[in-house]
PDB file of C-alpha atoms in Angstrom:
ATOM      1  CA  UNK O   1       0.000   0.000   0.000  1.00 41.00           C
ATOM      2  CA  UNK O   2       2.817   2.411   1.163  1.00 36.00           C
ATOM      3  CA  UNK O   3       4.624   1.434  -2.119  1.00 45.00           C
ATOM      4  CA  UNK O   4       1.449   2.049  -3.939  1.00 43.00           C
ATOM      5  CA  UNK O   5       1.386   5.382  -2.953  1.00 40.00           C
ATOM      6  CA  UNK O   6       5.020   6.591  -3.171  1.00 42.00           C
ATOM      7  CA  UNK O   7       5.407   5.049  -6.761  1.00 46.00           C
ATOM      8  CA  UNK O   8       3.220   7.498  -8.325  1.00 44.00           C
ATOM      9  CA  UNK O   9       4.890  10.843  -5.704  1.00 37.00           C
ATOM     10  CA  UNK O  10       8.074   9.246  -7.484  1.00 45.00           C
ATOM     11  CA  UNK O  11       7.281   9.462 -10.876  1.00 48.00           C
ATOM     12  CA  UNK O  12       5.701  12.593 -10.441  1.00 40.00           C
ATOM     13  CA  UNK O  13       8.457  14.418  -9.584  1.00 39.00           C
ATOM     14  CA  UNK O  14      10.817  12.797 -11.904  1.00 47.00           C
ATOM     15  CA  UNK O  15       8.189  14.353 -14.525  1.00 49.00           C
ATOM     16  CA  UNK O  16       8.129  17.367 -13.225  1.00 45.00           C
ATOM     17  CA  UNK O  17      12.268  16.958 -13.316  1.00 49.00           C
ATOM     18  CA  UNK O  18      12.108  16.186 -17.485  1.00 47.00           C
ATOM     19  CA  UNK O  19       9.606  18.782 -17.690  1.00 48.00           C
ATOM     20  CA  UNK O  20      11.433  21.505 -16.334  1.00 45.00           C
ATOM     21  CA  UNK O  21      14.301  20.130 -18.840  1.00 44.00           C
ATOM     22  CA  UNK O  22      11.847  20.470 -21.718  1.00 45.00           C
ATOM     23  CA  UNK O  23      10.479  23.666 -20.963  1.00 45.00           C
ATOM     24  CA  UNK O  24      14.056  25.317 -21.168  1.00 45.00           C
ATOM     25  CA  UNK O  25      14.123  23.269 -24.809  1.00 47.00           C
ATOM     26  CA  UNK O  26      11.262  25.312 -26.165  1.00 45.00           C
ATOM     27  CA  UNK O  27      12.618  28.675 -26.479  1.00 47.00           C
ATOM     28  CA  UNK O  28      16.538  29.369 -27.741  1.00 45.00           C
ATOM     29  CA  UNK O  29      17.938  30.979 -24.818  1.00 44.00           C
ATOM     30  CA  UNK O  30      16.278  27.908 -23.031  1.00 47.00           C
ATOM     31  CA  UNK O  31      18.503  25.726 -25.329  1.00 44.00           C
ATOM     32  CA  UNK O  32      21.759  28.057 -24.539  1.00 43.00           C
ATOM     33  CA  UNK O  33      20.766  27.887 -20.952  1.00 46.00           C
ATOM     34  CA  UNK O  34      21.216  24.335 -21.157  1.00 47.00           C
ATOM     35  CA  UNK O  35      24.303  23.970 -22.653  1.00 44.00           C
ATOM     36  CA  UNK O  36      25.702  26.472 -20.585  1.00 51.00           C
ATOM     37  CA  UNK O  37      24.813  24.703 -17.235  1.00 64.00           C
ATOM     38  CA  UNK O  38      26.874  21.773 -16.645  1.00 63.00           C
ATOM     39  CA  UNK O  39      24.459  19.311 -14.306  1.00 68.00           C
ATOM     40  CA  UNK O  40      26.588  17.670 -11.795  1.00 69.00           C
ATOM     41  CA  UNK O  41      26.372  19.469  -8.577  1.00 78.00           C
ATOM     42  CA  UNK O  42      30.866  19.583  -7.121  1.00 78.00           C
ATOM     43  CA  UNK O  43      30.262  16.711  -4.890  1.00 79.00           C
ATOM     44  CA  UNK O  44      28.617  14.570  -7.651  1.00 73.00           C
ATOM     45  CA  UNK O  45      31.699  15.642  -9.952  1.00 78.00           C
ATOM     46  CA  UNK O  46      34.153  15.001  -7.403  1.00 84.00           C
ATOM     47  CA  UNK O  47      32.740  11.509  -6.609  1.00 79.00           C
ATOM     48  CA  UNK O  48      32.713  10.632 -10.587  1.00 79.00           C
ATOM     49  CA  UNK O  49      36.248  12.133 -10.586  1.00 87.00           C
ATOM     50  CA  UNK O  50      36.921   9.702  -7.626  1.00 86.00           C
ATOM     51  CA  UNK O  51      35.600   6.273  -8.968  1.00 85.00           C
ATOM     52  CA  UNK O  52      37.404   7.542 -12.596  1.00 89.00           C
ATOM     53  CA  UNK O  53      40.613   7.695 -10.645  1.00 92.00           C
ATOM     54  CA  UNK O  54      40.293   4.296  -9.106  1.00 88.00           C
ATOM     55  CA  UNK O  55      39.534   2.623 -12.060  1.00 87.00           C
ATOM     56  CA  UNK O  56      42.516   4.182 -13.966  1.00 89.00           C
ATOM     57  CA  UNK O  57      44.949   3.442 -10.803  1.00 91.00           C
ATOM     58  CA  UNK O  58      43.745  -0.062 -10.727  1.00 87.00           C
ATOM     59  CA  UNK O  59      44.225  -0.333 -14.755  1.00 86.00           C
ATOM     60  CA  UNK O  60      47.925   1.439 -14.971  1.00 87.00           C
ATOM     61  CA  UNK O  61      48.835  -1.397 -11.743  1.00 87.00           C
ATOM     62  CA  UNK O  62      47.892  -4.137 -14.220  1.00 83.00           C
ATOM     63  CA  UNK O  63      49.692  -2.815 -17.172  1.00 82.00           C
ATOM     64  CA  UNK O  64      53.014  -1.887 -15.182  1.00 84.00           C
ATOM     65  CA  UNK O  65      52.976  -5.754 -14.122  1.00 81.00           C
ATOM     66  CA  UNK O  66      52.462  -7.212 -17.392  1.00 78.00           C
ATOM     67  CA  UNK O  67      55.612  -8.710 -19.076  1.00 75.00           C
ATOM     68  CA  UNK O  68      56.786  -6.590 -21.171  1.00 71.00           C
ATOM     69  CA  UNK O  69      55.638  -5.898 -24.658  1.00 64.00           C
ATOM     70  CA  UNK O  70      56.429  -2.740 -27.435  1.00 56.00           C
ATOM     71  CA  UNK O  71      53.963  -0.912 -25.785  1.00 52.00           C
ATOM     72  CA  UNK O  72      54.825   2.212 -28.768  1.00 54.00           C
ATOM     73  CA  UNK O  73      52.480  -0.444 -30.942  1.00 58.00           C
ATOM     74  CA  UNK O  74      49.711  -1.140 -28.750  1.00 65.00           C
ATOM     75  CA  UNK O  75      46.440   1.785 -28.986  1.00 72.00           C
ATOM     76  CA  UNK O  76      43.027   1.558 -29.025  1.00 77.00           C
ATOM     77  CA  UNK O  77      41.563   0.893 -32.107  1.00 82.00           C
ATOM     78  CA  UNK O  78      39.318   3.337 -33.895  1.00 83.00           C
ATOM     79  CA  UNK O  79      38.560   1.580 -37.474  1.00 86.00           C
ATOM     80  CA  UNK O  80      39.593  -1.560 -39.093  1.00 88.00           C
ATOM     81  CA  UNK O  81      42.566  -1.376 -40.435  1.00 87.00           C
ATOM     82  CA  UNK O  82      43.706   0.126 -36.471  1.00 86.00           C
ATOM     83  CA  UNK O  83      42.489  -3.739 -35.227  1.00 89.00           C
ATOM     84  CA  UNK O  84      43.978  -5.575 -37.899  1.00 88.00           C
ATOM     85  CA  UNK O  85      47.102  -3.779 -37.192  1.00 85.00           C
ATOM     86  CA  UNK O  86      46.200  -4.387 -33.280  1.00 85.00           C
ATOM     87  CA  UNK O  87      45.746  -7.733 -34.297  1.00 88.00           C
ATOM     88  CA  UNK O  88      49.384  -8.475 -35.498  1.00 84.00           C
ATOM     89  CA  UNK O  89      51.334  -7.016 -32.933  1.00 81.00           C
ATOM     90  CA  UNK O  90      49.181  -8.742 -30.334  1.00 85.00           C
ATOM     91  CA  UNK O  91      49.199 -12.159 -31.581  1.00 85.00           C
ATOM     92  CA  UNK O  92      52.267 -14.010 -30.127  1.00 84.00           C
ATOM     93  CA  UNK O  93      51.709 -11.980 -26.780  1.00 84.00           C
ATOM     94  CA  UNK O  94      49.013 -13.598 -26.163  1.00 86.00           C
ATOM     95  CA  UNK O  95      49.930 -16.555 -27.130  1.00 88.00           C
ATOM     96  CA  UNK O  96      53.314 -16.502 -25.033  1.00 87.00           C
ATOM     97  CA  UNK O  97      51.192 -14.589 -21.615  1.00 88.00           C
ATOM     98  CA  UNK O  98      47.792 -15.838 -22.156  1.00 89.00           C
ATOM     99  CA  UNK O  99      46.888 -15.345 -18.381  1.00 90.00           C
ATOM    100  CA  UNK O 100      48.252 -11.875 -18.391  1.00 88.00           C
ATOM    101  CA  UNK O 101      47.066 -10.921 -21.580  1.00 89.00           C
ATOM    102  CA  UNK O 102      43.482 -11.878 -20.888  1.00 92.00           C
ATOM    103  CA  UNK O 103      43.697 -10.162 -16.982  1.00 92.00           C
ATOM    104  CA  UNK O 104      44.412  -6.828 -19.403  1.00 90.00           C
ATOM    105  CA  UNK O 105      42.305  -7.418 -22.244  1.00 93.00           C
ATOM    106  CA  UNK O 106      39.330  -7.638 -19.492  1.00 94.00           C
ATOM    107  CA  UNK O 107      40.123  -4.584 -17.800  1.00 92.00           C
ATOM    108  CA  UNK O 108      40.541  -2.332 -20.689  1.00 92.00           C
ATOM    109  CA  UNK O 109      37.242  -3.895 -21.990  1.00 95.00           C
ATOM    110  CA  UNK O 110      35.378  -3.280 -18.500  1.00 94.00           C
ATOM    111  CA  UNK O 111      36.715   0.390 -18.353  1.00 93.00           C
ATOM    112  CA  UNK O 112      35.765   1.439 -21.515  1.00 93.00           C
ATOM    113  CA  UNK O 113      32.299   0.320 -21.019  1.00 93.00           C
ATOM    114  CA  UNK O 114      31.872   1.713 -17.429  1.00 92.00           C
ATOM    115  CA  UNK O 115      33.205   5.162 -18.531  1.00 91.00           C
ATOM    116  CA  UNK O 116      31.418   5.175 -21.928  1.00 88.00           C
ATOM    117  CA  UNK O 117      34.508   5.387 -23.838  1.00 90.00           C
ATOM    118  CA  UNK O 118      33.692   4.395 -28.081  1.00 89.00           C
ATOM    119  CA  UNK O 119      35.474   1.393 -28.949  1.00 89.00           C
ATOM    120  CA  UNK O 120      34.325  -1.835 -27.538  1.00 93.00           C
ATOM    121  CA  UNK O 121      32.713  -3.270 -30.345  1.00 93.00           C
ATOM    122  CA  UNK O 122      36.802  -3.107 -31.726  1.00 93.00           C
ATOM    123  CA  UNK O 123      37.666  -5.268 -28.612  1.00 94.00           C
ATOM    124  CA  UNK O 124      34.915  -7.303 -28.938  1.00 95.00           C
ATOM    125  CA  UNK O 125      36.304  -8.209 -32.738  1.00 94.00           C
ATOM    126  CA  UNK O 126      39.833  -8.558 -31.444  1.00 94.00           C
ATOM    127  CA  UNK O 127      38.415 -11.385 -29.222  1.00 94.00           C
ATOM    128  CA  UNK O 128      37.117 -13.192 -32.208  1.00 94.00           C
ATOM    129  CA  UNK O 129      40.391 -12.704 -33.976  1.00 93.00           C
ATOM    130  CA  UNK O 130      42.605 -13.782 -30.991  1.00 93.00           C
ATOM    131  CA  UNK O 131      40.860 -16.482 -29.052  1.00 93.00           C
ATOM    132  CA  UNK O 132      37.918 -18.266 -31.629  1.00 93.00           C
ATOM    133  CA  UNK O 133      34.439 -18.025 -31.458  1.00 94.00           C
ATOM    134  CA  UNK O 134      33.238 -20.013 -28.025  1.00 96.00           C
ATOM    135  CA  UNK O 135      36.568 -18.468 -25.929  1.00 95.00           C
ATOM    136  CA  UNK O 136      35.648 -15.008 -27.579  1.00 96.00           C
ATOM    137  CA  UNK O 137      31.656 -14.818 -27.062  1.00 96.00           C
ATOM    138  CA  UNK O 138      32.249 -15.915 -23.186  1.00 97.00           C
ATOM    139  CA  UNK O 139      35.305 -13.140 -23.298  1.00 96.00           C
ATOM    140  CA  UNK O 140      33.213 -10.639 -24.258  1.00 97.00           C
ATOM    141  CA  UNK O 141      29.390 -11.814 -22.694  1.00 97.00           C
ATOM    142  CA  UNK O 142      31.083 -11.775 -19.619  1.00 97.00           C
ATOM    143  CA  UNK O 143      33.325  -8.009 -19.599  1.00 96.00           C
ATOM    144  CA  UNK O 144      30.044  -6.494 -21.422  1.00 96.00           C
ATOM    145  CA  UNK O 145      27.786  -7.793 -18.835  1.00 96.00           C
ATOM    146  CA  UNK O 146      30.939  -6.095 -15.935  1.00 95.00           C
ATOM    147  CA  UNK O 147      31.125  -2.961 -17.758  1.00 95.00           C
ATOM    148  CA  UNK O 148      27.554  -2.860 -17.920  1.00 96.00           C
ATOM    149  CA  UNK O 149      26.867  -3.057 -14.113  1.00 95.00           C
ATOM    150  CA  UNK O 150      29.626  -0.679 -13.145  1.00 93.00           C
ATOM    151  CA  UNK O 151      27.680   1.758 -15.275  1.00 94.00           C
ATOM    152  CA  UNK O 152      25.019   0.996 -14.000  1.00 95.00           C
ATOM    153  CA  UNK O 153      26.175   1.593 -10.254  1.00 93.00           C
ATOM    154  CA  UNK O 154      27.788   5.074 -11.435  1.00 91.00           C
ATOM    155  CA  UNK O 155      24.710   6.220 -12.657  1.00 92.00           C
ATOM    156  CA  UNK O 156      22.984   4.946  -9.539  1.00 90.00           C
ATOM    157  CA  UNK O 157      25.268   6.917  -7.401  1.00 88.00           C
ATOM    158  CA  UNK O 158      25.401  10.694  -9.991  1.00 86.00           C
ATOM    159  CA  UNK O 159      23.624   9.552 -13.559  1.00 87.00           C
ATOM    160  CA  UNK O 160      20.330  11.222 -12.791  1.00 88.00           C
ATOM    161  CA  UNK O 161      21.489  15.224 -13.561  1.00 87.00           C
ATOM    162  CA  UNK O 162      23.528  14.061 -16.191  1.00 86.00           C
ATOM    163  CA  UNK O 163      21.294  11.851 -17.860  1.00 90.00           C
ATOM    164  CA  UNK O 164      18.101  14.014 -17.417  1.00 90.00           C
ATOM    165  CA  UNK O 165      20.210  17.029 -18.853  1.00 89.00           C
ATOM    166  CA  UNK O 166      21.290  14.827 -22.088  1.00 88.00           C
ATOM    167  CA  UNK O 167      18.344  12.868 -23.109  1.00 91.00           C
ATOM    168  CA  UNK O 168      15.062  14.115 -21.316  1.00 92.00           C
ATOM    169  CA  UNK O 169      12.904  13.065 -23.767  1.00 93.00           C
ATOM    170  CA  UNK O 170      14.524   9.461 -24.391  1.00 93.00           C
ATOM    171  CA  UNK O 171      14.151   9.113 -20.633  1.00 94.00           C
ATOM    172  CA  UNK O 172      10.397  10.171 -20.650  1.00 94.00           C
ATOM    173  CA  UNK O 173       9.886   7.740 -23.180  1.00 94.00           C
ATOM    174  CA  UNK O 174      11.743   5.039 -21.724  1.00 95.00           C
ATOM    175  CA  UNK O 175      10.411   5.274 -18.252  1.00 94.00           C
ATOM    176  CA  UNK O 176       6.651   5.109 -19.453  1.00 94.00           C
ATOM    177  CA  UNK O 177       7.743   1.869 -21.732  1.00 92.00           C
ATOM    178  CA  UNK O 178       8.991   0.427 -18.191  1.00 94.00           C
ATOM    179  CA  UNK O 179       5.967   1.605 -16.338  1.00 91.00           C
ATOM    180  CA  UNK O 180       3.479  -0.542 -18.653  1.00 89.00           C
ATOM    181  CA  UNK O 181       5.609  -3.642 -18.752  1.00 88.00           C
ATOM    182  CA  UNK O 182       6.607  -4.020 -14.755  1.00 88.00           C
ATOM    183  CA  UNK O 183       4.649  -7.554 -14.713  1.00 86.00           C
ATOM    184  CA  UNK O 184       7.021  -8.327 -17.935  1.00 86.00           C
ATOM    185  CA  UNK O 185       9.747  -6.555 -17.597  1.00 93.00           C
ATOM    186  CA  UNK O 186      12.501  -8.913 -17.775  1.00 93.00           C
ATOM    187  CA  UNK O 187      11.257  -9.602 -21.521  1.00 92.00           C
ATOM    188  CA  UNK O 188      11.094  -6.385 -22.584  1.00 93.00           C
ATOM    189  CA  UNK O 189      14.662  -5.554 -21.350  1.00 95.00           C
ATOM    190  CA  UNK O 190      15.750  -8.750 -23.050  1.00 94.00           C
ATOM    191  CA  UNK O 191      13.823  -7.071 -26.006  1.00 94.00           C
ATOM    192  CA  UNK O 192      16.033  -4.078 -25.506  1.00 94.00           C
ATOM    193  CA  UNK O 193      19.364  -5.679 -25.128  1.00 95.00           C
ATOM    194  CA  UNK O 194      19.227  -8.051 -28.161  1.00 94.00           C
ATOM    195  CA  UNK O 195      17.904  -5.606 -30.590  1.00 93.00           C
ATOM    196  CA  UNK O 196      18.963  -2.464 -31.599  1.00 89.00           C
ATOM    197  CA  UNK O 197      15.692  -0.268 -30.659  1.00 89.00           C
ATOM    198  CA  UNK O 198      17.771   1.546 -28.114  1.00 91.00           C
ATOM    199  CA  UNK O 199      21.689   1.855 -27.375  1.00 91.00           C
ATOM    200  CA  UNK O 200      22.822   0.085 -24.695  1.00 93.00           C
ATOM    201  CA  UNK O 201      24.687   3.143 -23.230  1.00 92.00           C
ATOM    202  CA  UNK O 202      21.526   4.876 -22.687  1.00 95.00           C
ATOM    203  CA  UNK O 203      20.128   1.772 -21.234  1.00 96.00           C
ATOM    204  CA  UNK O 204      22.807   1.168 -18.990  1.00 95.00           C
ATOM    205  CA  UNK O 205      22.552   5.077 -17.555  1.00 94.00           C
ATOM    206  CA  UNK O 206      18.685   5.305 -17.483  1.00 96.00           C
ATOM    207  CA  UNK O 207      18.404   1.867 -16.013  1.00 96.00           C
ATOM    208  CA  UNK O 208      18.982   2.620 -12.404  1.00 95.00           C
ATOM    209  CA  UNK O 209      17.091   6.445 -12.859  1.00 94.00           C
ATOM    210  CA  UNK O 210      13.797   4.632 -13.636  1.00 95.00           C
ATOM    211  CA  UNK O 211      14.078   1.809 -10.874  1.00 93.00           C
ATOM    212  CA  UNK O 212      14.763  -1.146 -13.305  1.00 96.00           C
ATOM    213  CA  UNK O 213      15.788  -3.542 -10.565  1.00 96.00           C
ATOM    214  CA  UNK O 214      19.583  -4.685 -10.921  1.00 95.00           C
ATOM    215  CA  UNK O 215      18.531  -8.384 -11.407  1.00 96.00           C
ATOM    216  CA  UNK O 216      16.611  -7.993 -14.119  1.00 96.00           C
ATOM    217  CA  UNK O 217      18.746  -5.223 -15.775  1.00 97.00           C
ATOM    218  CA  UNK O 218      22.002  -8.004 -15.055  1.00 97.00           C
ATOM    219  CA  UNK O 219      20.031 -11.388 -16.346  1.00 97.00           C
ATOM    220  CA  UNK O 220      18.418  -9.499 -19.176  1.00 96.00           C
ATOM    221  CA  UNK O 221      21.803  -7.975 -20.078  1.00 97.00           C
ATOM    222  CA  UNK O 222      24.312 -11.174 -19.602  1.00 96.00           C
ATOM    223  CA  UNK O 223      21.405 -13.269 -22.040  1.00 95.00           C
ATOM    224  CA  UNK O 224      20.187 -10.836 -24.392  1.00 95.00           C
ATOM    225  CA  UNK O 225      24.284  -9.486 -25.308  1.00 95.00           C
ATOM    226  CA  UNK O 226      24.760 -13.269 -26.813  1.00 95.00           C
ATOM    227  CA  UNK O 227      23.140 -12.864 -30.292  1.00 95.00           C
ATOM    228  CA  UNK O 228      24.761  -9.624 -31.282  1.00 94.00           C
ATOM    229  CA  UNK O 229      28.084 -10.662 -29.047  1.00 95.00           C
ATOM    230  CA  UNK O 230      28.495 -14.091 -31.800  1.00 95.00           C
ATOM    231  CA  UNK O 231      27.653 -11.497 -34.913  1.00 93.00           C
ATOM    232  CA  UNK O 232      30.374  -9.613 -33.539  1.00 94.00           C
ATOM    233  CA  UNK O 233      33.182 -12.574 -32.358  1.00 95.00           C
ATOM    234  CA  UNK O 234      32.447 -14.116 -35.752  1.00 93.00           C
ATOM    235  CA  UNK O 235      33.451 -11.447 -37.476  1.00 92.00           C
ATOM    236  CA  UNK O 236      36.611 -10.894 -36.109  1.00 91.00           C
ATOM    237  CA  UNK O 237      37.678 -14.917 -37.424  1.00 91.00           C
ATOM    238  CA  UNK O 238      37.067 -12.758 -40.804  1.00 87.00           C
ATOM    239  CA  UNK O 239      38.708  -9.810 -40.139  1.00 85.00           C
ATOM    240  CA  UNK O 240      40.700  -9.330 -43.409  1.00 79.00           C
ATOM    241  CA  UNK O 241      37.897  -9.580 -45.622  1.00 81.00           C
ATOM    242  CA  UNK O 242      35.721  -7.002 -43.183  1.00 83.00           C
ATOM    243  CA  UNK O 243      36.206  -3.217 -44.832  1.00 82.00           C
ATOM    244  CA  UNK O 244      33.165  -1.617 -42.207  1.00 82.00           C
ATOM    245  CA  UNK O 245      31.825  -1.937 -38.861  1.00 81.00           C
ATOM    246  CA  UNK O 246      28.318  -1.025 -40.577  1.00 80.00           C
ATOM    247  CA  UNK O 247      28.973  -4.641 -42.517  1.00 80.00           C
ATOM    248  CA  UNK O 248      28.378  -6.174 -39.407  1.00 83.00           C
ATOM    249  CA  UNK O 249      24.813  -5.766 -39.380  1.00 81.00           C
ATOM    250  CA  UNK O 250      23.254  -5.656 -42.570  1.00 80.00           C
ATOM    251  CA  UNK O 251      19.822  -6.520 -43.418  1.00 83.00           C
ATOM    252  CA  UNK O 252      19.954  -9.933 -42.573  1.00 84.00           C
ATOM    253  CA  UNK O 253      21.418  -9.760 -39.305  1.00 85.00           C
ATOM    254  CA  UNK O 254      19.101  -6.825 -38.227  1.00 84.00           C
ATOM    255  CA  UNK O 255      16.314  -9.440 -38.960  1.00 88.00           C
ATOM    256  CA  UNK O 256      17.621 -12.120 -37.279  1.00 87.00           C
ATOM    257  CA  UNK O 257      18.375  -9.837 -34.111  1.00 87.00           C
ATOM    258  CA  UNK O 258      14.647  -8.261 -34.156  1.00 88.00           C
ATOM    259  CA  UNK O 259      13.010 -12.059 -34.593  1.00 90.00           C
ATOM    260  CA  UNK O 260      15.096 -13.247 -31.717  1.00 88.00           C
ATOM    261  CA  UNK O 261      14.189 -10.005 -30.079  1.00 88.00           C
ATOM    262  CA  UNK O 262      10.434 -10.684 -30.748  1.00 86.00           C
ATOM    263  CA  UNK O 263      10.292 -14.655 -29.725  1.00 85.00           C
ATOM    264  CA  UNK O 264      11.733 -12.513 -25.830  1.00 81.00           C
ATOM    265  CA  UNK O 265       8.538 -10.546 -26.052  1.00 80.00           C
ATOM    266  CA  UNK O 266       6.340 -12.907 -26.988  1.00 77.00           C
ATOM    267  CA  UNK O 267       4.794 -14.168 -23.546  1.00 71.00           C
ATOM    268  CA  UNK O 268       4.042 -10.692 -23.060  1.00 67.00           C
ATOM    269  CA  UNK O 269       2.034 -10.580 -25.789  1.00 66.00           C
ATOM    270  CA  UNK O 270      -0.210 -13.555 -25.427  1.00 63.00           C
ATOM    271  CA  UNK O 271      -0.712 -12.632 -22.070  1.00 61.00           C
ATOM    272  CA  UNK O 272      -2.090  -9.199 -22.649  1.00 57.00           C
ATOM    273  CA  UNK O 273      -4.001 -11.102 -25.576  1.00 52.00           C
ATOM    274  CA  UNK O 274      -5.308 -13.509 -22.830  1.00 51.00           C
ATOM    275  CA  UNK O 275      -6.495 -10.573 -20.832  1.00 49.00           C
ATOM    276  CA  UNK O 276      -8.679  -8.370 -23.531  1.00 46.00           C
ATOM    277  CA  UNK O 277     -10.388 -11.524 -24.176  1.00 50.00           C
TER     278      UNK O 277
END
């Protein structure tokens, strides 16, 4: 009962929160307004600053004790011919430190997703390329599914200004999809995860902001990331011939994804068939 009636207080006054967000979008010095006010409060930047730090110290300690390598070759890659470059230098190192190599592999990969850095659909290539399709899927599965909760926890703790102030109307949207589907909601988020309706950085920062329990957000994220995670490890067995990352999902694959997606949704929608008869 007490639930019942705080729910509704709670929404309200995140709608009043998007509204007030909107409003300033309607006129242009609303819009400049905006822009010009950054949305984390100093203690919320100071704690993001904080957990950033960590992460980074805790990163640079696994590097330093990593054998060592020519560490002049070794960037983040930002297009194709960056991995298959990657690819080379990387090979024998992991073959000689496979341990080691994987301990760094996974942290860069976690880090990049916590922290919303572009680039992880690279890595999760480079898996394919390096360890084969079954090692690579359960490589990348499991640091997608890490990176994914971290975020999720971060935006728990200081995502609401920041995400409110980026996508208000996104977040209107997506928190009224989540407030018909509560009964169901581990389908639709499976929905969300295997398809590409929505990008999984927006779902892994509005998540905690419209009380998607962590369960469901974690199971619906370390099943539905499968599909798209095989696309992607496949791939990277085929990484000479690949010229685009837009190859990777062309028609075909889109339509596989959204059928997949669909079969997740189903139960939902025989059971609200069930009900309006």
């Amino acid at each position: 009962m007490l639930h019942s009636v705080m729910a509704p207080t709670r929404n309200l006054i995140r709608d009043e929160e998007l509204g007030a967000v909107s409003d300033d979008d309607d006129s242009p010095s609303g819009k400049r307004s905006k822009l010009d006010r950054f949305p984390l409060s100093r203690w919320e930047l100071a704690v993001s600053l904080g957990v950033f730090l960590v992460f980074s110290s805790g990163l640079f300690c696994i590097y330093i004790t990593m054998p060592a390598a020519e560490f002049g070759k070794l960037k983040l890659p930002r297009s194709i011919s960056d991995l298959r470059l990657l690819k080379d230098n990387l090979a024998n190192y992991a073959n000689e430190y496979p341990a080691q190599f994987v301990l760094g592999y996974c942290a860069t990969y976690i880090f990049m997703q916590t922290f919303m850095i572009p680039g992880t659909i690279f890595m999760s290539l480079l898996a394919g390329a390096l360890f084969g399709v079954i090692k690579g899927v359960i490589l990348v599965v499991f640091n997608a599914t890490a990176g994914a909760t971290s975020c999720f926890f971060l935006s728990k703790l200081i995502g609401r200004p920041l995400i409110t102030w980026l996508w208000p109307d996104k977040l209107r949207f997506f928190q009224a999809e989540i407030g018909k589907r509560r009964d169901k909601l581990l389908n639709y988020m499976l929905f969300l995860r295997i398809t590409p309706t929505l990008p999984n950085l927006f779902i892994n920062l509005a998540s905690p902001i419209v009380d998607v329990p962590f369960h469901v957000f974690f199971l619906a994220t370390l099943v539905g990331l499968i599909p798209a995670a095989y696309i992607t490890v496949r791939a990277g067995l085929a990484i000479g011939d690949l010229k685009s990352v837009k190859d990777l999902y062309d028609f075909k694959t889109l339509s596989v994804l959204f059928l997949i997606g669909f079969i997740s949704i189903l139960p939902t929608i025989l059971k609200r068939k069930k009900i309006y008869e």
